[in-house]
CSV table of C-alpha atoms and ligand atoms in Angstrom, one decimal:
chain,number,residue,atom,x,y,z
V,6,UNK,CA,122.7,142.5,121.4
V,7,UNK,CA,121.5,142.6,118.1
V,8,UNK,CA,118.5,144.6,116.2
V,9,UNK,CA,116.4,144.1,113.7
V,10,UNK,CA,114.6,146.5,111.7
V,11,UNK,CA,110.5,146.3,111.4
V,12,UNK,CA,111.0,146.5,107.8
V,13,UNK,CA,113.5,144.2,107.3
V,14,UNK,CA,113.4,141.3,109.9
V,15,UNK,CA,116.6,139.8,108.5
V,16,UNK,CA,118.9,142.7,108.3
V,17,UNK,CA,120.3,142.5,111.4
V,18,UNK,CA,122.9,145.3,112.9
V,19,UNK,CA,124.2,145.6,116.2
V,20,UNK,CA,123.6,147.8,119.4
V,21,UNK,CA,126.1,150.6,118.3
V,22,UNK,CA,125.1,150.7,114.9
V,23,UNK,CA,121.7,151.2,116.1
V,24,UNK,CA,122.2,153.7,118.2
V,25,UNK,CA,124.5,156.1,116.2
V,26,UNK,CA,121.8,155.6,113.2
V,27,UNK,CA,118.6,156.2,115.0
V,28,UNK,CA,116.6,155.0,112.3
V,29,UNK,CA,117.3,152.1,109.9
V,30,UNK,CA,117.5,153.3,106.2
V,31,UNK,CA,114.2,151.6,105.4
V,32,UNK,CA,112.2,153.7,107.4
V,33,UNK,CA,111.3,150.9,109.8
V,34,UNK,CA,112.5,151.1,113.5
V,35,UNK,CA,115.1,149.1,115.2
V,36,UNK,CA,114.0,146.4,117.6
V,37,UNK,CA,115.9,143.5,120.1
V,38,UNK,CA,116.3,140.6,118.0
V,39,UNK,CA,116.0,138.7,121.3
V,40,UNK,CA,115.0,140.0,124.6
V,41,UNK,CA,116.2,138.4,127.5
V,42,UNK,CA,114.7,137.4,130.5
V,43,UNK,CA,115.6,138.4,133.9
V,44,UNK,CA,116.5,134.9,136.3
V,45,UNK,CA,115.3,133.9,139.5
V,46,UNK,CA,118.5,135.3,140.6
V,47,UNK,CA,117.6,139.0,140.4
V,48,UNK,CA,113.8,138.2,141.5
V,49,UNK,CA,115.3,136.6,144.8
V,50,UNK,CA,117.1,140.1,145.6
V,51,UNK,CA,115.6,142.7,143.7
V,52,UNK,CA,113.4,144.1,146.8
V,53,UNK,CA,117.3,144.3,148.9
V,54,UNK,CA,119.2,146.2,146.1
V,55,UNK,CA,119.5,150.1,145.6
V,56,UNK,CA,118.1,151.6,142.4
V,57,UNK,CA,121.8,152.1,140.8
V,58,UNK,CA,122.4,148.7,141.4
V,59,UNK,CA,118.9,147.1,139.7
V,60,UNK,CA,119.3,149.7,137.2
V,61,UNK,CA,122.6,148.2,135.9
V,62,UNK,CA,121.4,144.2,136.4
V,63,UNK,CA,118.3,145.1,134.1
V,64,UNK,CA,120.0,147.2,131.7
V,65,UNK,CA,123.1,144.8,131.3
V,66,UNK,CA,120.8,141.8,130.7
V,67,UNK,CA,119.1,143.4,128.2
V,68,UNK,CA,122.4,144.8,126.4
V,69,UNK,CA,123.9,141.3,126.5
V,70,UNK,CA,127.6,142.7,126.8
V,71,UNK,CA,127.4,145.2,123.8
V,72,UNK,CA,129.1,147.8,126.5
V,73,UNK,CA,131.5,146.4,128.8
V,74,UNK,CA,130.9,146.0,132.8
V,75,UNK,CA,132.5,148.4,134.0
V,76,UNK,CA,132.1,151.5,131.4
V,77,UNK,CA,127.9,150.6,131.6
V,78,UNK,CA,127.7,150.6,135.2
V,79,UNK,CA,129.2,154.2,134.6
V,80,UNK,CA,127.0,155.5,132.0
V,81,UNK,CA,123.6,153.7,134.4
V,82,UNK,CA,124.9,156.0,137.5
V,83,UNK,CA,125.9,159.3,135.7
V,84,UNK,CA,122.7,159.0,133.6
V,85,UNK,CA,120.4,158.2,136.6
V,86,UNK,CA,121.6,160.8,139.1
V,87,UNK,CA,118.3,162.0,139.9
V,88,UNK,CA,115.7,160.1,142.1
V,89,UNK,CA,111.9,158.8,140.9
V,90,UNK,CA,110.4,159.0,144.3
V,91,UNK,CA,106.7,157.6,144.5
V,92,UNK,CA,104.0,159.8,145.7
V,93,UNK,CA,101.0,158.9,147.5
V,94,UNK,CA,97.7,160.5,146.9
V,95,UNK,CA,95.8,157.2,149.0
V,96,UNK,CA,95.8,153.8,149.0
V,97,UNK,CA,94.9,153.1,145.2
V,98,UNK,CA,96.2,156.4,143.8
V,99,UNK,CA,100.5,156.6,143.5
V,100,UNK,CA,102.0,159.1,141.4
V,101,UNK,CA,105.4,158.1,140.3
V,102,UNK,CA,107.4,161.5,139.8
V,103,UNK,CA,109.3,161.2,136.6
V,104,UNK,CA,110.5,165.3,137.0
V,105,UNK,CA,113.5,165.0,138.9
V,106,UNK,CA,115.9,165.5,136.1
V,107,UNK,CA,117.1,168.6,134.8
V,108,UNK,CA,114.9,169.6,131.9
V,109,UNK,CA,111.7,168.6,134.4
V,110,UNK,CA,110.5,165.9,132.1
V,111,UNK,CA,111.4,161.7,132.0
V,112,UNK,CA,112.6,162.8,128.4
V,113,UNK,CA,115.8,163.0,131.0
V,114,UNK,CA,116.3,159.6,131.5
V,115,UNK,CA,116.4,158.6,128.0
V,116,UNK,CA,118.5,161.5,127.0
V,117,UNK,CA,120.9,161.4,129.4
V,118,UNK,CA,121.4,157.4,128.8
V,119,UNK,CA,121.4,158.1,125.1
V,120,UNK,CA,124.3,160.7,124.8
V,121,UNK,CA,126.3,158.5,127.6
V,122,UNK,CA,126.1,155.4,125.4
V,123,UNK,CA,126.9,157.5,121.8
V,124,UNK,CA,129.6,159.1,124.0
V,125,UNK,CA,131.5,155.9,124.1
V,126,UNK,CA,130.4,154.6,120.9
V,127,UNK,CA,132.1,157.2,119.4
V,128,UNK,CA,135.5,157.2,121.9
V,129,UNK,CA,138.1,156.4,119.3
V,130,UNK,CA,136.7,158.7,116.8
V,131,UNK,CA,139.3,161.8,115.7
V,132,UNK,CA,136.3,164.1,115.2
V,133,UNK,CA,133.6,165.4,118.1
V,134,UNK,CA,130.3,163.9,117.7
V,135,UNK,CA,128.0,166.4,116.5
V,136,UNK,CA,124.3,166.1,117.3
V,137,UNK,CA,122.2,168.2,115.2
V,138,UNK,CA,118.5,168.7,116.2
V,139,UNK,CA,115.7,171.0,115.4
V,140,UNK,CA,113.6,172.2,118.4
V,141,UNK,CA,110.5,173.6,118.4
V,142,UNK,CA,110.7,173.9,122.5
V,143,UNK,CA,111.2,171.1,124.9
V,144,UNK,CA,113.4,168.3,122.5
V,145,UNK,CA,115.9,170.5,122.3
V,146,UNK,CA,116.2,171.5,126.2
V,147,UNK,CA,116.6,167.8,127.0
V,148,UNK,CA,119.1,166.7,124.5
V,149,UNK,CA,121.4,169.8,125.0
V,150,UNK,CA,121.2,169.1,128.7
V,151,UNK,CA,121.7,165.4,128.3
V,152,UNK,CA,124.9,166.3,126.5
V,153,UNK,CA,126.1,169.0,128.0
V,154,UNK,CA,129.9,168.5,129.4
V,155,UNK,CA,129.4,164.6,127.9
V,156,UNK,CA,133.7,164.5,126.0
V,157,UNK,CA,133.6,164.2,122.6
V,158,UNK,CA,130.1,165.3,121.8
V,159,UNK,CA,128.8,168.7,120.5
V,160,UNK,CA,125.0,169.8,120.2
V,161,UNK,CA,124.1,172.4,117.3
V,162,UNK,CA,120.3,173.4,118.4
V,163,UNK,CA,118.3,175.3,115.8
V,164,UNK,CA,114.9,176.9,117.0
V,165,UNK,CA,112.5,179.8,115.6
V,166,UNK,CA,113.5,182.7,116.9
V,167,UNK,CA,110.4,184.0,119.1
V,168,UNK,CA,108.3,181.5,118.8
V,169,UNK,CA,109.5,179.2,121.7
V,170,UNK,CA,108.8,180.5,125.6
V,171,UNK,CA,111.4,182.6,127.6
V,172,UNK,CA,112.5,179.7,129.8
V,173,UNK,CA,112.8,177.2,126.7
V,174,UNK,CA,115.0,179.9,125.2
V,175,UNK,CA,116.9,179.6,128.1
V,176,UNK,CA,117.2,175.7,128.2
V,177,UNK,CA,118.8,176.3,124.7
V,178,UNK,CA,120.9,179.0,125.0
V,179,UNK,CA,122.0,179.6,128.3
V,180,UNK,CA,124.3,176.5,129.2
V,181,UNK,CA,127.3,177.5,126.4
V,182,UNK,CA,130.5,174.8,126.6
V,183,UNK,CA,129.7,172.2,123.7
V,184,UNK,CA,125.9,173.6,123.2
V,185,UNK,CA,125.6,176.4,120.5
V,186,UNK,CA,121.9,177.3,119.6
V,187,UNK,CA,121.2,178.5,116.2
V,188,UNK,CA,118.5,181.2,116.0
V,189,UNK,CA,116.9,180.8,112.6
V,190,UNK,CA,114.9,183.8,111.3
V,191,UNK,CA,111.6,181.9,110.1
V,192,UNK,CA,109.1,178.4,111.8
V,193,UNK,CA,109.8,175.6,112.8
V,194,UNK,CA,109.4,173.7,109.5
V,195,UNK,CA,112.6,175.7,108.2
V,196,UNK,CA,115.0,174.7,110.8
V,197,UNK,CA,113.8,171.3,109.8
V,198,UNK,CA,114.2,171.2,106.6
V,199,UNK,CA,117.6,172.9,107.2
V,200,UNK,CA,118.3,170.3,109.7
V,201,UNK,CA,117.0,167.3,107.3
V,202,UNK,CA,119.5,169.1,104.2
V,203,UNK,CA,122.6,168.9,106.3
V,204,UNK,CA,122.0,165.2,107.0
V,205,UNK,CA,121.3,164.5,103.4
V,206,UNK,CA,125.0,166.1,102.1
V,207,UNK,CA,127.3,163.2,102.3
V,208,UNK,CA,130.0,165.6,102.3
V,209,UNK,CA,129.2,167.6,105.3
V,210,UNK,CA,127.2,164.6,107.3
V,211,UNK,CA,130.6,163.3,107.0
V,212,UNK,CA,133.2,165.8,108.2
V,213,UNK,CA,131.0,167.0,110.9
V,214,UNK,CA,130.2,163.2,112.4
V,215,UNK,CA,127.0,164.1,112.1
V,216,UNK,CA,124.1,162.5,114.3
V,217,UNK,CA,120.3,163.1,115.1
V,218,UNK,CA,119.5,161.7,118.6
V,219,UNK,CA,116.3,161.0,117.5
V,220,UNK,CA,113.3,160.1,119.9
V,221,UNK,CA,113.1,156.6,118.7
V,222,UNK,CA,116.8,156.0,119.3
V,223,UNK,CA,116.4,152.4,120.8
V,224,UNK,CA,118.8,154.1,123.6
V,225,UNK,CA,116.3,156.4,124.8
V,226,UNK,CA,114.0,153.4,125.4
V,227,UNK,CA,115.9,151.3,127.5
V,228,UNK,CA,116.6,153.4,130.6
V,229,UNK,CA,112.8,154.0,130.8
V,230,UNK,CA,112.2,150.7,131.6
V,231,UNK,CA,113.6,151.1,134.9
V,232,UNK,CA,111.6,153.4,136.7
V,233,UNK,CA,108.6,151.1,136.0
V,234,UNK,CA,111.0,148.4,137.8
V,235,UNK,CA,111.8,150.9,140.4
V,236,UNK,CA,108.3,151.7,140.9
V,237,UNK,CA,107.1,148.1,141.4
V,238,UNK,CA,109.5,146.8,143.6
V,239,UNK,CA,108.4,149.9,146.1
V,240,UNK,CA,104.7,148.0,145.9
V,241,UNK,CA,106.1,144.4,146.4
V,242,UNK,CA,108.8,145.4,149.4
V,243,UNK,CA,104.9,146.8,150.5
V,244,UNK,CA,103.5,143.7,150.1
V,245,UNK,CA,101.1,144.6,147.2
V,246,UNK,CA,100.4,142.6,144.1
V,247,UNK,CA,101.6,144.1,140.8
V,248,UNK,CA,100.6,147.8,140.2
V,249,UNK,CA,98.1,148.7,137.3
V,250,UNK,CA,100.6,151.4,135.3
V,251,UNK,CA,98.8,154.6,133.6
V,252,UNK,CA,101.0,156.1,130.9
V,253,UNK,CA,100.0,159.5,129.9
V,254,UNK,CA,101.3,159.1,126.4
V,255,UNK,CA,102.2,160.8,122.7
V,256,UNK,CA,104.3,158.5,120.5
V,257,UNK,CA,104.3,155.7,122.6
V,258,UNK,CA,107.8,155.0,123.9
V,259,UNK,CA,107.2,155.4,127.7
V,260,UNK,CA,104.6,152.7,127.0
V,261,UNK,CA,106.5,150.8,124.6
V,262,UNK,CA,109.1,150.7,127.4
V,263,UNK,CA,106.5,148.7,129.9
V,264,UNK,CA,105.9,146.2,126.9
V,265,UNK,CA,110.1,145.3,127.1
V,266,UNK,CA,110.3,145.4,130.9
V,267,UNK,CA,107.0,143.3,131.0
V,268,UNK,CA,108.8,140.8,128.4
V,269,UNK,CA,111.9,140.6,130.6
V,270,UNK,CA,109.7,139.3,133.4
V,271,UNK,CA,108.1,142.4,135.4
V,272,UNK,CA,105.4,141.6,136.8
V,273,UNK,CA,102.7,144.2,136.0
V,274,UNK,CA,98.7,144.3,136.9
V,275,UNK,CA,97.5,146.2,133.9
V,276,UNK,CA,98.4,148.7,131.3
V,277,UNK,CA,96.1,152.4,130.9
V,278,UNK,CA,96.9,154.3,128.0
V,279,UNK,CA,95.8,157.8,128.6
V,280,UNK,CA,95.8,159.8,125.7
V,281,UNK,CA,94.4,163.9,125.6
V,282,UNK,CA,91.8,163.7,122.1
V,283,UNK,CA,94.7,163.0,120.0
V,284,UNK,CA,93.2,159.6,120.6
V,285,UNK,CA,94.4,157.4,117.6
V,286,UNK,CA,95.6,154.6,119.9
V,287,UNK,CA,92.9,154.1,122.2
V,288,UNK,CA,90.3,154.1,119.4
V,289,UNK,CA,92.6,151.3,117.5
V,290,UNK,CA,92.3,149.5,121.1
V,291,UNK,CA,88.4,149.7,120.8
V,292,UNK,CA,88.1,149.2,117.0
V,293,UNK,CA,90.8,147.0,116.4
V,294,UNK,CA,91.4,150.1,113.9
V,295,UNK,CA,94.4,152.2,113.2
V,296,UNK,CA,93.9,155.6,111.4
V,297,UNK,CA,96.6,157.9,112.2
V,298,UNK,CA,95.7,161.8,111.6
V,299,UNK,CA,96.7,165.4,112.2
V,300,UNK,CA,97.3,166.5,115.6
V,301,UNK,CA,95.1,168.9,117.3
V,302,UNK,CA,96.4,171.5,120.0
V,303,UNK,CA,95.8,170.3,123.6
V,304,UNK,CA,96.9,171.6,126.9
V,305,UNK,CA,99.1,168.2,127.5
V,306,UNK,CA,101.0,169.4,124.5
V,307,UNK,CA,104.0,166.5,124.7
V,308,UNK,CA,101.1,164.3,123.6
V,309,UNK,CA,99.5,166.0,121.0
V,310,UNK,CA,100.3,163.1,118.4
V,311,UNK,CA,98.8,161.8,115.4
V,312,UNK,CA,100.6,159.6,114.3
V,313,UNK,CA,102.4,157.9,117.0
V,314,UNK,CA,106.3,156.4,116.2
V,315,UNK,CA,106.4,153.6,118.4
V,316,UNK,CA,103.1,152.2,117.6
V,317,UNK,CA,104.8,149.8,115.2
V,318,UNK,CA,107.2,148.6,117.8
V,319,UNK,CA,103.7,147.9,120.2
V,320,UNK,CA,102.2,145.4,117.2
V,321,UNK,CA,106.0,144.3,117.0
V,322,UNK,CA,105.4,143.3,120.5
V,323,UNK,CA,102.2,141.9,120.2
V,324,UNK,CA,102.6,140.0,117.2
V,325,UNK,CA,100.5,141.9,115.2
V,326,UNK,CA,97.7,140.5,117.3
V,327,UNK,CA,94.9,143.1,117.9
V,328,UNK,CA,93.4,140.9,120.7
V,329,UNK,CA,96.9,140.2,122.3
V,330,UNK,CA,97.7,144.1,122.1
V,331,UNK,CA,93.9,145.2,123.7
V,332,UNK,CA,93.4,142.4,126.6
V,333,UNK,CA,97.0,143.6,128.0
V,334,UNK,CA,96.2,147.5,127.6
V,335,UNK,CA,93.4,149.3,128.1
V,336,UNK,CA,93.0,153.3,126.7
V,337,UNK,CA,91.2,156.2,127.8
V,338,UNK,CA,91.1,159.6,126.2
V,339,UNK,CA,90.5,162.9,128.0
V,340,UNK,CA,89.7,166.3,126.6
V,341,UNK,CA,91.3,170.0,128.1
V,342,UNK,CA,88.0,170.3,129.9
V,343,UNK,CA,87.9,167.5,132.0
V,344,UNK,CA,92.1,167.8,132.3
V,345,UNK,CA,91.7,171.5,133.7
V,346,UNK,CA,88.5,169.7,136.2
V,347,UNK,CA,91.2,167.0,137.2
V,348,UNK,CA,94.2,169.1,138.0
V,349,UNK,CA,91.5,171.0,140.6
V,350,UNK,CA,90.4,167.9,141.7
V,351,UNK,CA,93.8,166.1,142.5
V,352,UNK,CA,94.4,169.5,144.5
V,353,UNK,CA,91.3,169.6,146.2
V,354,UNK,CA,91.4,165.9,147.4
V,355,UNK,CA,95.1,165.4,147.7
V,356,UNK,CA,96.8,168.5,148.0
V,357,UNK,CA,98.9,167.4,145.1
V,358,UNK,CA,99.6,169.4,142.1
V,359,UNK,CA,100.0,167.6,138.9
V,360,UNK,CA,100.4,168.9,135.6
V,361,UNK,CA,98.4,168.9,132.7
V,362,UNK,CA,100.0,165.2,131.6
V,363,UNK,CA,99.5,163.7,134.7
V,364,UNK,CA,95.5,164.9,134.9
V,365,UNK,CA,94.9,163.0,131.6
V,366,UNK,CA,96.5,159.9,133.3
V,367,UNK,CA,94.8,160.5,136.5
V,368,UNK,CA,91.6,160.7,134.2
V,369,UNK,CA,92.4,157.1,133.2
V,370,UNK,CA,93.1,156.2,136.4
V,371,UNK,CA,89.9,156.9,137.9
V,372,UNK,CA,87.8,155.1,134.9
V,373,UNK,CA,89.7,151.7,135.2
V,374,UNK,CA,89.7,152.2,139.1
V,375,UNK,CA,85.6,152.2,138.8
V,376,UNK,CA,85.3,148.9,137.7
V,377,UNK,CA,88.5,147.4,139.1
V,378,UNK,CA,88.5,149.5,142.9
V,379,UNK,CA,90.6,146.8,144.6
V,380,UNK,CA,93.8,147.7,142.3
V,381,UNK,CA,96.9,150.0,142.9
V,382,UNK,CA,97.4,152.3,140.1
V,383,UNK,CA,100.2,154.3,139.5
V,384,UNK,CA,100.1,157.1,137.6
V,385,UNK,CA,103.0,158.4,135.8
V,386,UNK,CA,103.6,161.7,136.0
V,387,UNK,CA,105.6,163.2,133.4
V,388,UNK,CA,106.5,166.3,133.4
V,389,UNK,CA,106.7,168.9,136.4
V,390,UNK,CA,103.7,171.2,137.0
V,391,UNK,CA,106.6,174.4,136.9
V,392,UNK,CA,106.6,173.9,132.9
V,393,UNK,CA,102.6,174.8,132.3
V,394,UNK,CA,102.6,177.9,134.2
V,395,UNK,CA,99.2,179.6,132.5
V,396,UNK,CA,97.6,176.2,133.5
V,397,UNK,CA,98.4,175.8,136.9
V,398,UNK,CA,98.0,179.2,137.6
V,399,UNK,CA,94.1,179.7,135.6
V,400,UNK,CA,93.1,176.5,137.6
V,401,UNK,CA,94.7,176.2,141.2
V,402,UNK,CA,96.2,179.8,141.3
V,403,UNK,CA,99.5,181.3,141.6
V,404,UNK,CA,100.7,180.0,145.1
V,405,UNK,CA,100.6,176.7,144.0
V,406,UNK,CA,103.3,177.6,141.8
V,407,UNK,CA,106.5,176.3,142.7
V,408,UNK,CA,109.7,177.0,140.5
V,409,UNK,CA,112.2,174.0,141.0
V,410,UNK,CA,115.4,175.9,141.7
V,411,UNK,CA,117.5,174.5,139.0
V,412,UNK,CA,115.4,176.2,136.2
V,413,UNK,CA,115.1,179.7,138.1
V,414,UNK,CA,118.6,180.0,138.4
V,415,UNK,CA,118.4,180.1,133.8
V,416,UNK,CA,116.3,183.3,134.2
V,417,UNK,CA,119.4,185.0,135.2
V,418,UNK,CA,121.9,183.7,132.8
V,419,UNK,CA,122.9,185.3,129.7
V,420,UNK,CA,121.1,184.4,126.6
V,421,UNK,CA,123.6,183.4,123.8
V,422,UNK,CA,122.4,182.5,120.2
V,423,UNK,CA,124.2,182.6,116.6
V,424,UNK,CA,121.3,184.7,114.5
V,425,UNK,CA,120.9,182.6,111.3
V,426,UNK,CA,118.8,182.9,108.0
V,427,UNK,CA,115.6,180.2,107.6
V,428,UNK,CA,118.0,178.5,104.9
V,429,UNK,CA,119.8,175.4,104.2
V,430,UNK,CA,123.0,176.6,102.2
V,431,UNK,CA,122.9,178.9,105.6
V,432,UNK,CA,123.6,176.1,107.8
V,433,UNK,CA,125.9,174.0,105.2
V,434,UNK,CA,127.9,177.1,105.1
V,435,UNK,CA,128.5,177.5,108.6
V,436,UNK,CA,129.0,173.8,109.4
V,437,UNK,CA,131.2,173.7,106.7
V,438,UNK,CA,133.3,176.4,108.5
V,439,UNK,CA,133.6,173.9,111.8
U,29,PLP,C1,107.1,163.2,125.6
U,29,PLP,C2,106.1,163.4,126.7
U,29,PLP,C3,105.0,162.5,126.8
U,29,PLP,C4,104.7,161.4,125.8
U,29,PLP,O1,105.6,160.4,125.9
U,29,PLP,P1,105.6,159.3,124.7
U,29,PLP,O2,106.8,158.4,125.1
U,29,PLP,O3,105.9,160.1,123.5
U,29,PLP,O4,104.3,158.6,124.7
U,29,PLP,C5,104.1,162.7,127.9
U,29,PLP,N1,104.3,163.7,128.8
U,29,PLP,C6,105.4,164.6,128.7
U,29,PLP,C7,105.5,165.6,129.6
U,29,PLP,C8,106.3,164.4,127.6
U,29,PLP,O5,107.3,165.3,127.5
């Protein structure tokens, strides 16, 4: 498999490259020179294989031997050990649950595929792989976990001291082995900017094997393809035509996802984009206007984006073409007010409880399924309803509640963080130490 970069079509590097990089040094983002697809082969047995096993067909197409057999069909089972069952509200209404991983979010499915594959990219190196990330709550959680026990690898975590909640704290600090948190006396912004100084000294970048797992690694794309799979062949073993998918979305890679299973030959209804007001994306979709801006706080905070990162890789997709790009996807945006009315709603009607993510999308639902009422959405949700406690409480009170066991079970571990100063020589220093 080979990549190109958006800002450089010619500059081609391989999968590995790509991955351990992230981000191409011209800024642009990587992208499948070629994407292949799937033959009449898999179409003719999809519906009779388990998810493991479609998993690894889709994913080794796409990788086009850049890891081999036997090692990927490894990393597809240890990263995907967790289901993505489909929910039913009725007959047009499916949720597909995308919370079943550890951190309670589908970050887990990229993450866990991500550190798998830079696991093995890096197997002959003498030095651990270090992944270096600054958190300001839920990034962090997911990467550590993803990496956690992973030979070879290390995660340095560096978050705000008090200004990330009790159980995210926990996610960070509490799982020890080859995850140390850093606790960095000042915002955000400093750990950073200490985080962005490390990777710029070629000294230290260097004898630490420095890497970012950032959330545009091409890696972290490529597993997500496969619950939409997943998810459709549930409706055609059914006997239902190809679902409508609504993507509650931020930066865009859950949706840019679709766009390469779609191109590998999934067959697919529609696509909703459901966005909370951050709303850049469905506005370009109306306007045929881009005009990225400053975030504004919502209650579906994972999409609070102004600026989505994957919105390049979508024109990529499209060509460039505005019409191409608006008659496959359609966007709604919702503000808090109607997403506090929905989660009520979906609990009234349904008995379901969906978080504040999923009520945006179920907002988008509902407005293509007025004009189009004959169609099978299915709405992604994202994220479990345990991580927006205040929400879920204010709006469908406490007994609707339910703390997954595998995050409780935190609340009783020991915290343990290195206390640091909000500077870079601070960091440098200590990574300097090993
Ligand atoms: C990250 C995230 C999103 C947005 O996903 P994108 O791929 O950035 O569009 C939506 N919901 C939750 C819960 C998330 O964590």
């Amino acid at each position: 498999m080979r990549l190109y970069s958006t800002n450089s079509p010619d500059a081609l590097v391989d999968f590995g490259e790509a991955v351990l990089r992230s981000l191409p040094a011209d800024n642009g983002l990587y992208m499948p020179e070629h994407i292949p697809v799937l033959d009449e082969a898999f179409w003719q047995t999809w519906e009779s294989m388990d998810f493991q096993k479609m998993a690894y067909e889709v994913v080794s197409k796409i990788l086009q031997g850049a890891i081999p057999e036997e090692q990927l069909a490894e990393i597809v089972s240890e990263a995907l050990n967790f289901p993505a069952p489909l929910a039913t509200l009725d007959e047009h209404r499916r949720v597909l649950e995308l919370f079943h991983g550890p951190t309670l979010a589908f970050k887990d499915f990229g993450a866990r595929f991500m550190a798998r594959i830079m696991a093995w990219l890096t197997r002959d190196d003498e030095q651990l792989l270090t992944v270096l990330v600054a958190t300001s709550g839920d990034t962090g959680g997911a990467v550590a976990s993803a990496f956690h026990h992973v030979q070879g690898t290390r995660v340095i975590i560096l978050y705000p001291s008090g200004k990330v909640s009790g159980l995210q704290e926990k996610q960070l600090t509490a799982l020890g082995g080859n995850i140390t948190a850093l606790e960095i006396d000042g915002s955000f912004d400093d750990c950073q900017r200490m985080v962005k100084a490390a990777f710029l000294n070629p000294e230290i970048s260097k004898q630490c094997n420095l890497t970012s797992a950032n959330s545009i690694n091409i890696s972290r794309l490529i597993p997500q393809m496969l619950y939409y799979f997943e998810a459709a062949r549930q409706l055609a073993i059914e006997g239902k035509k190809p679902p409508v998918f609504v993507i509650p979305s931020g930066n865009f890679g859950n949706l840019t996802a679709l766009l390469l299973a779609k191109r590998m030959g999934l067959r697919v209804g529609h696509i909703v984009a459901a966005t909370n007001i951050n709303d850049v994306v469905p506005e370009y979709l109306q306007s045929a206007e881009y005009k990225p801006r400053p975030s504004v706080a919502t209650l579906s905070n994972a999409m609070d984006v102004g600026a989505p990162s994957n919105f390049v890789r979508m024109q990529e997709l499209f060509g460039n073409d505005w019409k191409a790009m608006a008659s496959d996807i359609s966007g709604y945006a919702s503000d808090d007010a109607s997403t506090r009315s929905a989660i009520r709603e979906v609990h009234e009607k349904y008995g379901y409880v969906i978080d504040p993510h999923g009520a945006v999308g179920y907002l988008a639902a509902e407005a293509w399924l007025a004009d189009h009422p004959d169609d099978t959405m299915i709405i992604l949700e994202t994220a479990h309803p345990a991580k927006f406690p205040e929400t879920i409480t204010e709006e469908l009170g406490s007994e609707a509640l339910e703390i997954p066991e595998r995050i409780a079970c935190l609340a009783d571990q020991p915290k343990v963080s290195i206390p640091m100063a909000a500077s870079p020589e601070a960091l440098i220093a200590w990574l300097a130490e090993g």
